[in-house]
Tab-separated table of N, CA and C in Angstrom:
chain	number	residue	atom	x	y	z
Q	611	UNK	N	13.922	-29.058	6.221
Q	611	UNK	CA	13.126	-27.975	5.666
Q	611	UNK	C	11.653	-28.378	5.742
Q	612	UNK	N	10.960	-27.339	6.585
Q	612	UNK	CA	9.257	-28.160	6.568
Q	612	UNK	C	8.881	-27.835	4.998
Q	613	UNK	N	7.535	-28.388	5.134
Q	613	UNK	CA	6.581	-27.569	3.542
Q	613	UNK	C	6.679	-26.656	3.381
Q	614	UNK	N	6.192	-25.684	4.195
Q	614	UNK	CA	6.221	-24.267	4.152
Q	614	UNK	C	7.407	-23.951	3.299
Q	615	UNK	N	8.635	-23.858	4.091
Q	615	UNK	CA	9.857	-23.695	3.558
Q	615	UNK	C	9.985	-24.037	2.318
Q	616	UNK	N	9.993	-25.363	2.240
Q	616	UNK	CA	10.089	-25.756	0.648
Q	616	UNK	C	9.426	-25.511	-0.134
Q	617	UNK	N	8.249	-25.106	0.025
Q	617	UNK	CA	6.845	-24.322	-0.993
Q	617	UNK	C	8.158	-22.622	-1.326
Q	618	UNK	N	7.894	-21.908	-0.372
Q	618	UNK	CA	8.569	-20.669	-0.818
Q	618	UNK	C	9.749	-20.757	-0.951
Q	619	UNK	N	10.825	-21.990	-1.230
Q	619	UNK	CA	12.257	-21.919	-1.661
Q	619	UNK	C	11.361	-22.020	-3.086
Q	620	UNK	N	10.547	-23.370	-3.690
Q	620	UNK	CA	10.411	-23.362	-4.551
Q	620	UNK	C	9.831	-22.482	-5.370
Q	621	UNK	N	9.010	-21.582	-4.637
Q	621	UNK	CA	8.021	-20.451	-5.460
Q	621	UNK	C	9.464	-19.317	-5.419
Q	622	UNK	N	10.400	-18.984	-4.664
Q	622	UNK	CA	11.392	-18.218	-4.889
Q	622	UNK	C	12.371	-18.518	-6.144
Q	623	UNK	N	12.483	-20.175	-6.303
Q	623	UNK	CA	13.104	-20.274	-7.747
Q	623	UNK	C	12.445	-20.022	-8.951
Q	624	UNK	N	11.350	-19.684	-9.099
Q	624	UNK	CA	10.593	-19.636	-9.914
Q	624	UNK	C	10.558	-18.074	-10.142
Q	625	UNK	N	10.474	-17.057	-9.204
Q	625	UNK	CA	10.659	-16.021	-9.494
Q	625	UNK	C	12.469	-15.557	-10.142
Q	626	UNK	N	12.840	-16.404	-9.452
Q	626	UNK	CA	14.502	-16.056	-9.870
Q	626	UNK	C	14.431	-16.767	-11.647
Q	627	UNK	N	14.186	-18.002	-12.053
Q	627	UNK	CA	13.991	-17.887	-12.983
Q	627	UNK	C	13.350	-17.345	-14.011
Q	628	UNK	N	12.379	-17.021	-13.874
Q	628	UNK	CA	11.251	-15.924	-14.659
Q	628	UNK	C	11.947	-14.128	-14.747
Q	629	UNK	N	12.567	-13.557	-13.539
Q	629	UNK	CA	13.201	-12.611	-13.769
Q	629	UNK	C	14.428	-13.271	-14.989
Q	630	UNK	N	15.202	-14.022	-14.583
Q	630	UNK	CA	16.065	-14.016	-15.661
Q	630	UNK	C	16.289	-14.346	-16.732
Q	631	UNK	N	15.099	-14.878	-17.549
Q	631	UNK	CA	14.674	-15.542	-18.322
Q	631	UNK	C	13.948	-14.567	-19.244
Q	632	UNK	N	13.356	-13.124	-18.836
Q	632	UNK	CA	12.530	-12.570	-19.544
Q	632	UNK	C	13.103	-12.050	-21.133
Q	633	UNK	N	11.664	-12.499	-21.903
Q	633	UNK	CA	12.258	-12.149	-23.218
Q	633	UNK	C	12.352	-13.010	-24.081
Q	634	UNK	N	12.962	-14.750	-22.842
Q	634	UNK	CA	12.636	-16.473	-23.590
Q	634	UNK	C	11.046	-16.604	-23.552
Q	635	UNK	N	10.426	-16.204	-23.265
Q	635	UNK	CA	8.987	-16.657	-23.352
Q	635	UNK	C	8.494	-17.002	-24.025
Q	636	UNK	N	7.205	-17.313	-24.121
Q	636	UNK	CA	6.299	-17.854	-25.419
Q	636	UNK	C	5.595	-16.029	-25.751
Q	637	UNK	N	5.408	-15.890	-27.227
Q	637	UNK	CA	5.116	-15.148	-27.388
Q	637	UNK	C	3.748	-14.814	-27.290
Q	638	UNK	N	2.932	-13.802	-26.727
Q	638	UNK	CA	1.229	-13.713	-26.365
Q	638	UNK	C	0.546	-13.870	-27.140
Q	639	UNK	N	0.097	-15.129	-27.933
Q	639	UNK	CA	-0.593	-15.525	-28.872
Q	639	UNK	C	-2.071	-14.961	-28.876
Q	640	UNK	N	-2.580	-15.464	-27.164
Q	640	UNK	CA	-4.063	-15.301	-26.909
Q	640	UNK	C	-4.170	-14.166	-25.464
Q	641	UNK	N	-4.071	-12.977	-26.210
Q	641	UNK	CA	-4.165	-11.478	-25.321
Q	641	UNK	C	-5.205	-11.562	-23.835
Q	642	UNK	N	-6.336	-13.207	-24.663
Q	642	UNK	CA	-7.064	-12.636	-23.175
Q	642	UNK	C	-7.074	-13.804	-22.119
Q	643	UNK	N	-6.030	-14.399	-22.495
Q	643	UNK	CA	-5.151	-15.430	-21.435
Q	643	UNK	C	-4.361	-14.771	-20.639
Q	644	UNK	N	-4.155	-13.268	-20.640
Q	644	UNK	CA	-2.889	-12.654	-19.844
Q	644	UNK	C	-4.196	-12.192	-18.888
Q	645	UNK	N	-5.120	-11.427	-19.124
Q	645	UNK	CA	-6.926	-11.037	-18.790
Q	645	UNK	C	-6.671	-11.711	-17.734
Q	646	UNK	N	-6.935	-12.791	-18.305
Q	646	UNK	CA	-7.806	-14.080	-17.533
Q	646	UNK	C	-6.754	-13.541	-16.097
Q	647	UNK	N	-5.788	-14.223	-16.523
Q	647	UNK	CA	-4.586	-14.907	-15.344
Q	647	UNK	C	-4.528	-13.726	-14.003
Q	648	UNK	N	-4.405	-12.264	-15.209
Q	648	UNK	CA	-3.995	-11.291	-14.062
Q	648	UNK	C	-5.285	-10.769	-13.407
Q	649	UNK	N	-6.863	-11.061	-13.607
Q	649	UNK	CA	-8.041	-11.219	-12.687
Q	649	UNK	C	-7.640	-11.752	-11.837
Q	650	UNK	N	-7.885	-13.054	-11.966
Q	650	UNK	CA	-7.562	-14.213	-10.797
Q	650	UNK	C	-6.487	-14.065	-9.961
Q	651	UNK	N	-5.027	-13.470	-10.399
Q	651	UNK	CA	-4.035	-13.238	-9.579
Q	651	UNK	C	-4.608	-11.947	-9.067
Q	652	UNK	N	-4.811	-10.805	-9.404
Q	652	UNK	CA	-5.310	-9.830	-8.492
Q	652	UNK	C	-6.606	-10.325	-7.531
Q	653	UNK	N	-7.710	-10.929	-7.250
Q	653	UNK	CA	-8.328	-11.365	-6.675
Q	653	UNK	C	-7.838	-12.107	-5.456
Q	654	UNK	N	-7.064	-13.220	-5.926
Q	654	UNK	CA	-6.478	-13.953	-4.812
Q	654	UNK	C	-5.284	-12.636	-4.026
Q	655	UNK	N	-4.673	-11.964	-4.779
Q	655	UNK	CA	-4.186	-10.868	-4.061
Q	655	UNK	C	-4.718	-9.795	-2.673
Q	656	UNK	N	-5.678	-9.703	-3.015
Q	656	UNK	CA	-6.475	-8.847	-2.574
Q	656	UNK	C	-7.489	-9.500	-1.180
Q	657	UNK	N	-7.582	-11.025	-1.931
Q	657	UNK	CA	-8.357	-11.698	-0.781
Q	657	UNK	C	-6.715	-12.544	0.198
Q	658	UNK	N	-5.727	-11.982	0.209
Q	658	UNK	CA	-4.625	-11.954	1.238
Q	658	UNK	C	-3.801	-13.886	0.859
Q	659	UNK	N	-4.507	-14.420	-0.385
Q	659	UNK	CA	-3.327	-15.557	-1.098
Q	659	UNK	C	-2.388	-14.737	-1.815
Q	660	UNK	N	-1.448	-14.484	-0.820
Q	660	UNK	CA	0.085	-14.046	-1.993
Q	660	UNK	C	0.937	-14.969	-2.421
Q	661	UNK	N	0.540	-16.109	-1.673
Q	661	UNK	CA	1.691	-17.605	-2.517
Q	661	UNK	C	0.830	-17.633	-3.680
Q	662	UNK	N	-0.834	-17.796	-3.587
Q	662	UNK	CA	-1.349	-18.334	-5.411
Q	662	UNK	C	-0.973	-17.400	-6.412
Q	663	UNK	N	-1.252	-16.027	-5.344
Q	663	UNK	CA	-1.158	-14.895	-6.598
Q	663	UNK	C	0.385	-14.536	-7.083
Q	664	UNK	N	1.180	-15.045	-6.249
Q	664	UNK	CA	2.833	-15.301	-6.987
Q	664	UNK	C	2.568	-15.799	-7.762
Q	665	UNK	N	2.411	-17.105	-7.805
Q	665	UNK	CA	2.500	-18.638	-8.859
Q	665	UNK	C	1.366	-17.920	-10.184
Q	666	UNK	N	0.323	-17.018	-10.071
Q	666	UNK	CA	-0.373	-16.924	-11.224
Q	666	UNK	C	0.328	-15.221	-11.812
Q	667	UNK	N	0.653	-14.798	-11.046
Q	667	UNK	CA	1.902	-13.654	-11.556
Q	667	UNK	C	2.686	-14.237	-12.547
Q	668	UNK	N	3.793	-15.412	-11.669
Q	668	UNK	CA	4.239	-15.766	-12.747
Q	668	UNK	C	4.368	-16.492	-14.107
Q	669	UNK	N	2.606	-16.826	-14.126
Q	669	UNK	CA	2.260	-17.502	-14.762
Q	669	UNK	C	1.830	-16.737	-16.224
Q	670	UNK	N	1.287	-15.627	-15.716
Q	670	UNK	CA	1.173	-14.387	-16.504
Q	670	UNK	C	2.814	-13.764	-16.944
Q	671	UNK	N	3.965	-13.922	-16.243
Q	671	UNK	CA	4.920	-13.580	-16.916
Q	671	UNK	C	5.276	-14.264	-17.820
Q	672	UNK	N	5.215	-15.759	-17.818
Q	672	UNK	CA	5.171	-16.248	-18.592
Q	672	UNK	C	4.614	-16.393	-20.206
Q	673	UNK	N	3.244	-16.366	-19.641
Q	673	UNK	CA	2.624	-16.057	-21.211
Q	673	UNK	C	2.809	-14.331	-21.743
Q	674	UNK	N	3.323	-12.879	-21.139
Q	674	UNK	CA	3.387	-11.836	-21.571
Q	674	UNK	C	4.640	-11.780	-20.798
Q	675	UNK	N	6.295	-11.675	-20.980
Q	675	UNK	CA	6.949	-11.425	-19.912
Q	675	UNK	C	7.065	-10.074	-20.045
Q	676	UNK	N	6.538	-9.287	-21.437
Q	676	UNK	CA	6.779	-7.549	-21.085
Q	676	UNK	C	5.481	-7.196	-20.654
Q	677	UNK	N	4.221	-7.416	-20.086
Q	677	UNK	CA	3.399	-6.986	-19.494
Q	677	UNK	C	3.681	-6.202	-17.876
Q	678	UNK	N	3.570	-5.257	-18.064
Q	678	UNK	CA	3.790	-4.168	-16.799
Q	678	UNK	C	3.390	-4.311	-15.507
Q	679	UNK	N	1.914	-4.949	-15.906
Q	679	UNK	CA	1.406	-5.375	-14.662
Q	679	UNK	C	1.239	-6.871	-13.871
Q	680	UNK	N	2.111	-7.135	-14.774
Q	680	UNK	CA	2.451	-8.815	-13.600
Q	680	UNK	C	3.431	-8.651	-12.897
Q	681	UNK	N	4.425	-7.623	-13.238
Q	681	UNK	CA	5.225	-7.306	-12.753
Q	681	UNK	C	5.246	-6.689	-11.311
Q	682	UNK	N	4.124	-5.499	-11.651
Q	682	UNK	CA	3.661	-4.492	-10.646
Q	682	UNK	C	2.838	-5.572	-9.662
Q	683	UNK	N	2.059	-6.690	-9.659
Q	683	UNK	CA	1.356	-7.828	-9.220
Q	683	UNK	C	2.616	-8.701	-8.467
Q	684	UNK	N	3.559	-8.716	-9.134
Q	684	UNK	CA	4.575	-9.751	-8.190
Q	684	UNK	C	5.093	-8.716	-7.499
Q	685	UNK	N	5.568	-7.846	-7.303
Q	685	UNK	CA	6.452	-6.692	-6.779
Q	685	UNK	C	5.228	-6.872	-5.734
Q	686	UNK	N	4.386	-6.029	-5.585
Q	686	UNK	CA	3.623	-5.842	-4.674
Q	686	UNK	C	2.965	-6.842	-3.864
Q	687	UNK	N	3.390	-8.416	-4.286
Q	687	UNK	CA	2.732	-9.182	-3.685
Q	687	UNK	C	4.257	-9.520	-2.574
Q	688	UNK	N	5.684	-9.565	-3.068
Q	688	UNK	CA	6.853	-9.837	-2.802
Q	688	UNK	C	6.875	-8.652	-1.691
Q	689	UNK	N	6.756	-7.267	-1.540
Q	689	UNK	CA	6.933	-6.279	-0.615
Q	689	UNK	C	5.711	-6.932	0.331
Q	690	UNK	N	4.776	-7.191	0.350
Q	690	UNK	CA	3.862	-7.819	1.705
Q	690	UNK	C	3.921	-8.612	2.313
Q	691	UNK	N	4.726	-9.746	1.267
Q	691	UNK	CA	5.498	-10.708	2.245
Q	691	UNK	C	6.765	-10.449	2.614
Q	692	UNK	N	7.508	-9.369	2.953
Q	692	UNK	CA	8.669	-8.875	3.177
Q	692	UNK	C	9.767	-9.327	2.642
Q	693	UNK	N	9.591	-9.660	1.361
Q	693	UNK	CA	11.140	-10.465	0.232
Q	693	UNK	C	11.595	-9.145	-0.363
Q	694	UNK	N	12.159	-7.961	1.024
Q	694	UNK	CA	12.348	-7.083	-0.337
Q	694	UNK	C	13.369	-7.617	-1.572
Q	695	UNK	N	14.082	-8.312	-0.858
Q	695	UNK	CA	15.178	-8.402	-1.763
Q	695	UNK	C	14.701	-9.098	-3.259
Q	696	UNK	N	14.073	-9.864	-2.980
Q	696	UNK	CA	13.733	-10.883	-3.910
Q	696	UNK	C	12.410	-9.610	-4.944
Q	697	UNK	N	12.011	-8.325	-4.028
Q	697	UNK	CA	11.461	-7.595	-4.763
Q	697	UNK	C	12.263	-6.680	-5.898
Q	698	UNK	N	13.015	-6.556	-5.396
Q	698	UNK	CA	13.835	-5.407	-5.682
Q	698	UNK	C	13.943	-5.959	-7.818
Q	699	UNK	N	14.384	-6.556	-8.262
Q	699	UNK	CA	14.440	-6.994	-9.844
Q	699	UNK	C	13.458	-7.335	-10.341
Q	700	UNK	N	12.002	-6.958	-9.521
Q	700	UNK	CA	11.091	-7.094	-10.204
Q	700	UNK	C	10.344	-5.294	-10.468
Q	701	UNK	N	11.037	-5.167	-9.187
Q	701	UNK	CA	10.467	-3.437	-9.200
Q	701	UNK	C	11.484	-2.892	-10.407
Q	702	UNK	N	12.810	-2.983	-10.643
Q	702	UNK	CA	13.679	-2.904	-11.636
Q	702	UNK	C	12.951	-3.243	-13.393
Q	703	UNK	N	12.817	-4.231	-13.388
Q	703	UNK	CA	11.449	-4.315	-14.624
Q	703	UNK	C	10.336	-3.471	-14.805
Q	704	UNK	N	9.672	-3.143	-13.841
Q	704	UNK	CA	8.600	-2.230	-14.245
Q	704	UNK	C	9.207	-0.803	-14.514
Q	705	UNK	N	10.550	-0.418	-13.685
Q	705	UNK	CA	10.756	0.483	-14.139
Q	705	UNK	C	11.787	0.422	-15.605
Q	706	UNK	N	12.116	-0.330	-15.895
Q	706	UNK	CA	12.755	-0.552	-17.267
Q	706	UNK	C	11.727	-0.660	-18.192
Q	707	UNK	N	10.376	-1.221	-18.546
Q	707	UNK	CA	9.108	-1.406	-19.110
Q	707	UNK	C	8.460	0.184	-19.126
Q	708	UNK	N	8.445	0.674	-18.112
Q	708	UNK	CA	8.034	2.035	-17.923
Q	708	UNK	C	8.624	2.984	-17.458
Q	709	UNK	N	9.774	3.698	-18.146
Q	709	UNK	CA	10.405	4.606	-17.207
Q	709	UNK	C	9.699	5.667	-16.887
Q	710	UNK	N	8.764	6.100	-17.583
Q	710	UNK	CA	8.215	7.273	-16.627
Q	710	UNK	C	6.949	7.178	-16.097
Q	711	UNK	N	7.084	5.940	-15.580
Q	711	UNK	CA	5.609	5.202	-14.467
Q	711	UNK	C	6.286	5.791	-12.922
Q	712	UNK	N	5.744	6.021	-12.164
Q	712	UNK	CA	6.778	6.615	-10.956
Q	712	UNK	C	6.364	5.627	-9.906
Q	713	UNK	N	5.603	4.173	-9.968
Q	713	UNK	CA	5.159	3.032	-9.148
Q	713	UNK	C	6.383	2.670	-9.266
Q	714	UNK	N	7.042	2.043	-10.315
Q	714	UNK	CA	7.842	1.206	-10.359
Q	714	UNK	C	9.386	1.743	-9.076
Q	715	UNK	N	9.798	2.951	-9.556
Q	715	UNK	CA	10.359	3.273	-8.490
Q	715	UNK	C	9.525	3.831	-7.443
Q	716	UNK	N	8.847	3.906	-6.958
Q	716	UNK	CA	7.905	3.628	-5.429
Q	716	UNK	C	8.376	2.695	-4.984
Q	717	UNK	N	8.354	1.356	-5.449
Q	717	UNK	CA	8.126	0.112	-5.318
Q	717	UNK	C	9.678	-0.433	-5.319
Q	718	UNK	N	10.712	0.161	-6.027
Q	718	UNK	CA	11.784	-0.398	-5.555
Q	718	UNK	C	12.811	0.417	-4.417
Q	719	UNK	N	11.954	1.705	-4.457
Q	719	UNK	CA	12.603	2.659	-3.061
Q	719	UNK	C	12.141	1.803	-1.710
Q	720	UNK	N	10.774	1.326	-1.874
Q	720	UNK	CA	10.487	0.240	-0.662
Q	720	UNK	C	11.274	-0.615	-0.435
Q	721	UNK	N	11.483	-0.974	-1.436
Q	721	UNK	CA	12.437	-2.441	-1.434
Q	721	UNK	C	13.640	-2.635	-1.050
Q	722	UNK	N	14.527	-1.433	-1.636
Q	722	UNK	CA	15.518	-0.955	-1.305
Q	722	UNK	C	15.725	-0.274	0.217
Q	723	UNK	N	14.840	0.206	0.487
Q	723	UNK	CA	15.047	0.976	1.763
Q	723	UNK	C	14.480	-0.150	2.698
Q	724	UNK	N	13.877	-1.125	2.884
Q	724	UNK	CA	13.365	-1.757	3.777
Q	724	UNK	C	14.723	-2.738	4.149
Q	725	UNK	N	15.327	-3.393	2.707
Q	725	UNK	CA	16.411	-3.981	1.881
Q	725	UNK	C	17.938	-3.642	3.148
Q	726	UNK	N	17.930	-2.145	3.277
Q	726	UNK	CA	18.931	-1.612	3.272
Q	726	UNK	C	20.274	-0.548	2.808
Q	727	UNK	N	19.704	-0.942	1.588
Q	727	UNK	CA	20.353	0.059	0.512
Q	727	UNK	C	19.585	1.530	0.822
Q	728	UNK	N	20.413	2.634	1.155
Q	728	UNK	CA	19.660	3.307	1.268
Q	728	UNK	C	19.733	4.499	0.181
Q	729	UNK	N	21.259	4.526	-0.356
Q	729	UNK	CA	21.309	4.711	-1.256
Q	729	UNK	C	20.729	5.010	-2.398
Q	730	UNK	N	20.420	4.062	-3.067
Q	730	UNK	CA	19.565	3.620	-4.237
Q	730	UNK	C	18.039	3.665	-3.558
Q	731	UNK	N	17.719	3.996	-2.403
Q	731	UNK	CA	16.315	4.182	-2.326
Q	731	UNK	C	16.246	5.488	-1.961
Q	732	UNK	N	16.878	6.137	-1.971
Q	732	UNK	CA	16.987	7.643	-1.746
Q	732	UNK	C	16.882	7.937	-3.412
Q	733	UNK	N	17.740	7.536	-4.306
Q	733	UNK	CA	17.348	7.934	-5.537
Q	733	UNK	C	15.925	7.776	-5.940
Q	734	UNK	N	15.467	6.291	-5.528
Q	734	UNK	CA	14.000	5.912	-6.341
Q	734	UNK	C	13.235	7.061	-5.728
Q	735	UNK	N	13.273	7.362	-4.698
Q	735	UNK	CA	12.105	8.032	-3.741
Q	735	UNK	C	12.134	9.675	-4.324
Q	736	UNK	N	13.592	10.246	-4.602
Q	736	UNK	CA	13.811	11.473	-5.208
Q	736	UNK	C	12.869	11.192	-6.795
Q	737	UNK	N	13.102	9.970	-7.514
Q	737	UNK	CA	12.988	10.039	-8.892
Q	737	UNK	C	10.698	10.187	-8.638
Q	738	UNK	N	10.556	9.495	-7.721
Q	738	UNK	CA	9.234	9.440	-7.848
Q	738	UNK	C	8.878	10.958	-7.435
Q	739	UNK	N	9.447	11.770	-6.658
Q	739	UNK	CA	8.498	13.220	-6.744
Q	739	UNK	C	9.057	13.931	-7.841
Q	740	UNK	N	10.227	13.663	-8.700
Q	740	UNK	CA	10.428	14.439	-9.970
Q	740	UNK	C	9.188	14.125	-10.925
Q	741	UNK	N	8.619	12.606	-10.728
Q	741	UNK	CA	7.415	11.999	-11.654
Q	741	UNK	C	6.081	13.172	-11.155
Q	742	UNK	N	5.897	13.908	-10.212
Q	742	UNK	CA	4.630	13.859	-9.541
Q	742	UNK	C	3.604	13.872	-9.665
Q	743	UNK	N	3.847	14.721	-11.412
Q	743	UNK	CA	2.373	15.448	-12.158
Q	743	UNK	C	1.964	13.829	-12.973
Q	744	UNK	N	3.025	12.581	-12.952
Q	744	UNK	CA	2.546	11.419	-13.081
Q	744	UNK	C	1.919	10.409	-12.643
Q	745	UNK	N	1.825	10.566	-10.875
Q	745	UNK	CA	1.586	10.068	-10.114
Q	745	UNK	C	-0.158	10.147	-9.746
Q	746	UNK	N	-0.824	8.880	-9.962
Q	746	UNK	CA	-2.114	8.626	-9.823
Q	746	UNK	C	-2.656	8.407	-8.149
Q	747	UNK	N	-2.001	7.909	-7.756
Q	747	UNK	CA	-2.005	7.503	-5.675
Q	747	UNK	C	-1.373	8.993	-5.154
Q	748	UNK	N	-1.953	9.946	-4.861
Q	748	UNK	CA	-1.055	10.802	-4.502
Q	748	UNK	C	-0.655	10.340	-2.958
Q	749	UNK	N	-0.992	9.308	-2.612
Q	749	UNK	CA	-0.622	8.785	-1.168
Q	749	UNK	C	1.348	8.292	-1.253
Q	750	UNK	N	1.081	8.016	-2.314
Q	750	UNK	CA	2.720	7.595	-3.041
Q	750	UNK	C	3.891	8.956	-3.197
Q	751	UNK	N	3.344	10.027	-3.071
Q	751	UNK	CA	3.744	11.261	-3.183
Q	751	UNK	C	4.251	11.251	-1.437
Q	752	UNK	N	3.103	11.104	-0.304
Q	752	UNK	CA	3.735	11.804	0.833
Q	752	UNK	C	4.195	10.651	1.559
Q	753	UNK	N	4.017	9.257	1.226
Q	753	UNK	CA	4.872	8.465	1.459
Q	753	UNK	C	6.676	8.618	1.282
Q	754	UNK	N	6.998	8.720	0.045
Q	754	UNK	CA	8.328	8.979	-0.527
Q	754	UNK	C	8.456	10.522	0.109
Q	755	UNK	N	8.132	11.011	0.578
Q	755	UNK	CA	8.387	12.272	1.095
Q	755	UNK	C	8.697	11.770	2.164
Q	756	UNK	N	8.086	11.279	3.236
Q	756	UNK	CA	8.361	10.806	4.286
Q	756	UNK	C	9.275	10.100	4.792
Q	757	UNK	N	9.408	8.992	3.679
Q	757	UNK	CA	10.831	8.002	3.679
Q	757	UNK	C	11.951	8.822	3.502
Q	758	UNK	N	11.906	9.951	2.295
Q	758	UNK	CA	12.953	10.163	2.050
Q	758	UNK	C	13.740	11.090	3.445
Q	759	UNK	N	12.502	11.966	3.748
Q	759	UNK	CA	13.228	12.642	5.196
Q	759	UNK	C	13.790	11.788	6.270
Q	760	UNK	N	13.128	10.616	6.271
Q	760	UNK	CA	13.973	9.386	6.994
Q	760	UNK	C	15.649	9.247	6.930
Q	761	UNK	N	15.457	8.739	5.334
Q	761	UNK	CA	16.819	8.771	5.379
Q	761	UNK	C	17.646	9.525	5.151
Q	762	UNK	N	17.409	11.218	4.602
Q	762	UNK	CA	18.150	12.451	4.656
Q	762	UNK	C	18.597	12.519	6.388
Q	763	UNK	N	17.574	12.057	7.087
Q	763	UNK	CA	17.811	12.312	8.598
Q	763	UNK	C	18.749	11.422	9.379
Q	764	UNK	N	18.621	10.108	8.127
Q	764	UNK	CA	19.809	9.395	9.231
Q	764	UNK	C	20.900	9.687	8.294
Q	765	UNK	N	21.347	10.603	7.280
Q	765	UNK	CA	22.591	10.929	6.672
Q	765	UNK	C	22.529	9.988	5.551
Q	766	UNK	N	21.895	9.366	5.088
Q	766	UNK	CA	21.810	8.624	3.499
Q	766	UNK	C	21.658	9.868	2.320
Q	767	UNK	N	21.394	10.894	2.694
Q	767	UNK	CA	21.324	11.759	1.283
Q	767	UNK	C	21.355	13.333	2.175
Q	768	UNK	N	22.790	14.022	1.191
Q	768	UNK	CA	23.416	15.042	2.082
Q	768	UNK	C	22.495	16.154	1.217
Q	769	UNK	N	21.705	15.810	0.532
Q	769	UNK	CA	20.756	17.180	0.035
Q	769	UNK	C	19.791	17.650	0.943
């Protein structure tokens, strides 16, 4: 196994533990330690480090594990590096944290449909235009429109 490899087996156990773990955490003593963390992880995000901004995602899950947006921060950092799978239970959290956020299922219809399941990404993608008058990106609107005619077209959803 080179570095590489072993860097993202190990940053992959870390997400597998932190998903399953949520809830053992330390409780958010100091509100602007979650601030801090999820700046810096969105920054390094944005400037194209998605290994740091994993490791400070989950660093932020750690100190808040019900915070919405470390969640939405690992999900979206996990779909760019193409882990849908490894996305998919994090997009599941945001939408359990927020059910009527319509990102969270955005984000696991990607996951799912990139994934394979087409199934279950035919639902997320239906559930996000039932959200619509919720939906802030309306780019997220003709996206899931688009996907979904995808897979109505290859016979994943007989509606």
């Amino acid at each position: 196994m080179s570095n590489n490899e072993a860097g993202s087996h190990t940053m992959l156990s870390q997400v597998a533990q932190i998903a399953g773990n949520l809830g053992v955490g330390t409780a958010n003593q100091f509100p602007e330690d979650i601030e801090f963390v999820l700046g810096v992880a969105n920054t390094r995000a944005r400037a194209g480090k998605l290994s740091d901004a994993i490791c400070l995602y989950l660093l932020g899950a750690e100190i808040d594990p019900l915070d919405y947006r470390v969640h939405q921060g690992l999900t979206n950092c996990l779909l760019m590096l193409r882990l849908f799978e490894q996305a998919i239970p994090f997009a599941s959290l945001m939408i359990g944290l927020e059910p009527g956020n319509p990102l969270g299922y955005y984000f696991s219809g990607l996951a799912r449909f990139s994934a394979g399941d087409h199934t279950e990404a035919t639902e997320d993608f239906n559930t996000v235009l039932s959200l619509k008058d919720k939906v802030e990106d309306k780019a997220i609107l003709s996206k899931s429109e688009v996907l979904l005619s995808r897979l109505r077209s290859a016979g994943s959803d007989p509606a």
